[in-house]
Amino acid sequence: MNLSEEAKGWSCTACGKPLEVVKVSFTYMKGNFEVDLPACSGCGLVLVSEELATGKMADAERILEDK
């Protein structure tokens, strides 16, 4: 299942608007990263899945901190 299909079933807990996949910017340890993630079409609240947070994001964090 791709991100667009995953976002279809979600709505924002803060304002109730549907989520849509948008490009989101992260800053960590002076590095800037852009990732496509589901975000609220109303308030912009971003959904970071547990799988992403404990997988790719945790791996990237370890690599950056080891440098």
CSV table of N, CA and C in Angstrom, one decimal:
chain,number,residue,atom,x,y,z
A,1,MET,N,0.9,-1.2,0.0
A,1,MET,CA,0.0,0.0,0.0
A,1,MET,C,0.9,1.2,0.0
A,2,ASN,N,0.6,2.2,-0.9
A,2,ASN,CA,1.4,3.4,-0.9
A,2,ASN,C,0.9,4.5,0.1
A,3,LEU,N,1.6,5.5,0.2
A,3,LEU,CA,1.3,6.6,1.2
A,3,LEU,C,-0.1,7.2,0.9
A,4,SER,N,-0.4,7.5,-0.4
A,4,SER,CA,-1.7,8.1,-0.7
A,4,SER,C,-2.9,7.2,-0.3
A,5,GLU,N,-2.7,5.9,-0.5
A,5,GLU,CA,-3.8,5.0,-0.1
A,5,GLU,C,-3.9,4.9,1.4
A,6,GLU,N,-2.7,4.9,2.1
A,6,GLU,CA,-2.7,4.9,3.6
A,6,GLU,C,-3.4,6.2,4.2
A,7,ALA,N,-3.1,7.3,3.5
A,7,ALA,CA,-3.7,8.6,4.1
A,7,ALA,C,-5.2,8.7,3.9
A,8,LYS,N,-5.8,7.9,3.0
A,8,LYS,CA,-7.2,8.0,2.7
A,8,LYS,C,-8.1,7.7,3.9
A,9,GLY,N,-7.6,6.8,4.8
A,9,GLY,CA,-8.4,6.4,5.9
A,9,GLY,C,-8.2,7.2,7.2
A,10,TRP,N,-7.4,8.2,7.1
A,10,TRP,CA,-7.0,9.0,8.3
A,10,TRP,C,-7.7,10.4,8.2
A,11,SER,N,-8.0,10.9,9.4
A,11,SER,CA,-8.4,12.3,9.6
A,11,SER,C,-7.7,12.9,10.8
A,12,CYS,N,-7.6,14.2,10.8
A,12,CYS,CA,-6.8,14.9,11.8
A,12,CYS,C,-7.6,14.9,13.1
A,13,THR,N,-6.8,14.5,14.2
A,13,THR,CA,-7.5,14.5,15.5
A,13,THR,C,-7.7,16.0,16.0
A,14,ALA,N,-6.9,16.9,15.6
A,14,ALA,CA,-7.0,18.3,16.0
A,14,ALA,C,-8.2,19.0,15.4
A,15,CYS,N,-8.4,18.9,14.0
A,15,CYS,CA,-9.4,19.6,13.4
A,15,CYS,C,-10.4,18.8,12.5
A,16,GLY,N,-10.2,17.5,12.4
A,16,GLY,CA,-11.1,16.6,11.7
A,16,GLY,C,-11.0,16.6,10.2
A,17,LYS,N,-10.1,17.4,9.6
A,17,LYS,CA,-9.9,17.4,8.1
A,17,LYS,C,-9.2,16.1,7.7
A,18,PRO,N,-9.4,15.7,6.4
A,18,PRO,CA,-8.7,14.5,5.9
A,18,PRO,C,-7.2,14.8,5.7
A,19,LEU,N,-6.4,13.7,5.8
A,19,LEU,CA,-5.0,13.8,5.5
A,19,LEU,C,-4.7,13.6,4.1
A,20,GLU,N,-3.7,14.3,3.6
A,20,GLU,CA,-3.2,14.1,2.2
A,20,GLU,C,-1.7,14.1,2.2
A,21,VAL,N,-1.1,13.4,1.3
A,21,VAL,CA,0.4,13.3,1.2
A,21,VAL,C,1.0,14.6,0.7
A,22,VAL,N,1.9,15.1,1.5
A,22,VAL,CA,2.6,16.4,1.1
A,22,VAL,C,4.1,16.2,1.4
A,23,LYS,N,4.9,17.1,0.8
A,23,LYS,CA,6.3,17.1,1.1
A,23,LYS,C,6.5,17.9,2.4
A,24,VAL,N,7.2,17.2,3.4
A,24,VAL,CA,7.4,17.7,4.7
A,24,VAL,C,8.9,17.9,4.9
A,25,SER,N,9.3,19.0,5.5
A,25,SER,CA,10.7,19.3,5.8
A,25,SER,C,11.0,19.0,7.3
A,26,PHE,N,12.1,18.3,7.5
A,26,PHE,CA,12.6,18.0,8.8
A,26,PHE,C,14.0,18.7,9.0
A,27,THR,N,14.3,19.1,10.2
A,27,THR,CA,15.6,19.6,10.5
A,27,THR,C,16.1,18.8,11.7
A,28,TYR,N,17.3,18.2,11.5
A,28,TYR,CA,17.9,17.4,12.6
A,28,TYR,C,19.4,17.5,12.5
A,29,MET,N,20.1,17.9,13.6
A,29,MET,CA,21.5,18.1,13.7
A,29,MET,C,22.1,18.9,12.5
A,30,LYS,N,21.5,20.0,12.3
A,30,LYS,CA,21.9,20.9,11.2
A,30,LYS,C,21.6,20.4,9.8
A,31,GLY,N,21.0,19.3,9.7
A,31,GLY,CA,20.6,18.7,8.3
A,31,GLY,C,19.2,19.0,8.0
A,32,ASN,N,18.9,19.3,6.8
A,32,ASN,CA,17.5,19.5,6.3
A,32,ASN,C,17.1,18.3,5.4
A,33,PHE,N,15.9,17.7,5.7
A,33,PHE,CA,15.5,16.6,4.9
A,33,PHE,C,14.0,16.8,4.5
A,34,GLU,N,13.7,16.4,3.3
A,34,GLU,CA,12.3,16.5,2.8
A,34,GLU,C,11.8,15.1,2.5
A,35,VAL,N,10.6,14.8,3.0
A,35,VAL,CA,10.0,13.5,2.9
A,35,VAL,C,8.5,13.6,2.6
A,36,ASP,N,7.9,12.8,1.8
A,36,ASP,CA,6.5,12.8,1.5
A,36,ASP,C,5.8,12.0,2.7
A,37,LEU,N,4.9,12.7,3.4
A,37,LEU,CA,4.2,12.1,4.5
A,37,LEU,C,2.7,12.6,4.5
A,38,PRO,N,1.8,11.8,5.1
A,38,PRO,CA,0.4,12.3,5.3
A,38,PRO,C,0.4,13.4,6.3
A,39,ALA,N,-0.4,14.5,5.9
A,39,ALA,CA,-0.5,15.6,6.7
A,39,ALA,C,-1.9,16.2,6.6
A,40,CYS,N,-2.4,16.9,7.6
A,40,CYS,CA,-3.7,17.4,7.7
A,40,CYS,C,-3.8,18.5,6.6
A,41,SER,N,-4.9,18.5,5.8
A,41,SER,CA,-5.1,19.5,4.8
A,41,SER,C,-5.6,20.8,5.4
A,42,GLY,N,-6.0,20.8,6.7
A,42,GLY,CA,-6.4,22.0,7.4
A,42,GLY,C,-5.4,22.7,8.2
A,43,CYS,N,-4.8,22.0,9.2
A,43,CYS,CA,-3.9,22.6,10.1
A,43,CYS,C,-2.4,22.2,9.9
A,44,GLY,N,-2.2,21.2,9.0
A,44,GLY,CA,-0.8,20.8,8.7
A,44,GLY,C,-0.2,19.8,9.6
A,45,LEU,N,-0.9,19.3,10.6
A,45,LEU,CA,-0.3,18.3,11.5
A,45,LEU,C,0.1,17.1,10.7
A,46,VAL,N,1.3,16.6,11.0
A,46,VAL,CA,1.9,15.5,10.2
A,46,VAL,C,1.7,14.2,10.9
A,47,LEU,N,1.4,13.1,10.2
A,47,LEU,CA,1.3,11.8,10.7
A,47,LEU,C,2.6,11.0,10.4
A,48,VAL,N,3.4,10.7,11.5
A,48,VAL,CA,4.6,9.9,11.3
A,48,VAL,C,4.2,8.5,11.9
A,49,SER,N,4.2,7.5,11.1
A,49,SER,CA,3.8,6.1,11.5
A,49,SER,C,4.9,5.6,12.5
A,50,GLU,N,4.5,4.7,13.3
A,50,GLU,CA,5.4,4.0,14.2
A,50,GLU,C,6.5,3.3,13.4
A,51,GLU,N,6.1,2.7,12.3
A,51,GLU,CA,7.0,1.9,11.5
A,51,GLU,C,8.1,2.9,10.9
A,52,LEU,N,7.7,4.0,10.5
A,52,LEU,CA,8.7,5.0,10.0
A,52,LEU,C,9.6,5.6,11.1
A,53,ALA,N,9.0,5.9,12.2
A,53,ALA,CA,9.7,6.5,13.4
A,53,ALA,C,10.7,5.5,13.9
A,54,THR,N,10.3,4.2,14.0
A,54,THR,CA,11.3,3.2,14.6
A,54,THR,C,12.1,2.5,13.6
A,55,GLY,N,11.9,2.8,12.3
A,55,GLY,CA,12.6,2.2,11.2
A,55,GLY,C,13.6,3.2,10.6
A,56,LYS,N,13.2,3.7,9.5
A,56,LYS,CA,14.1,4.6,8.7
A,56,LYS,C,14.5,5.8,9.5
A,57,MET,N,13.6,6.5,10.2
A,57,MET,CA,14.0,7.7,10.9
A,57,MET,C,15.0,7.3,12.0
A,58,ALA,N,14.8,6.2,12.7
A,58,ALA,CA,15.8,5.8,13.8
A,58,ALA,C,17.1,5.5,13.2
A,59,ASP,N,17.1,4.8,12.0
A,59,ASP,CA,18.4,4.5,11.4
A,59,ASP,C,19.1,5.7,11.0
A,60,ALA,N,18.4,6.7,10.4
A,60,ALA,CA,19.0,8.0,10.0
A,60,ALA,C,19.6,8.7,11.2
A,61,GLU,N,18.9,8.7,12.3
A,61,GLU,CA,19.3,9.4,13.5
A,61,GLU,C,20.6,8.8,14.0
A,62,ARG,N,20.7,7.4,14.0
A,62,ARG,CA,21.9,6.7,14.5
A,62,ARG,C,23.1,7.1,13.5
A,63,ILE,N,22.9,7.1,12.2
A,63,ILE,CA,23.9,7.4,11.3
A,63,ILE,C,24.4,8.8,11.5
A,64,LEU,N,23.5,9.8,11.7
A,64,LEU,CA,23.9,11.2,11.9
A,64,LEU,C,24.7,11.4,13.2
A,65,GLU,N,24.2,10.7,14.2
A,65,GLU,CA,24.9,10.8,15.5
A,65,GLU,C,26.2,10.1,15.6
A,66,ASP,N,26.5,9.1,14.8
A,66,ASP,CA,27.8,8.5,14.7
A,66,ASP,C,28.8,9.3,14.0
A,67,LYS,N,28.4,10.3,13.2
A,67,LYS,CA,29.3,11.1,12.4
A,67,LYS,C,30.1,12.0,13.3
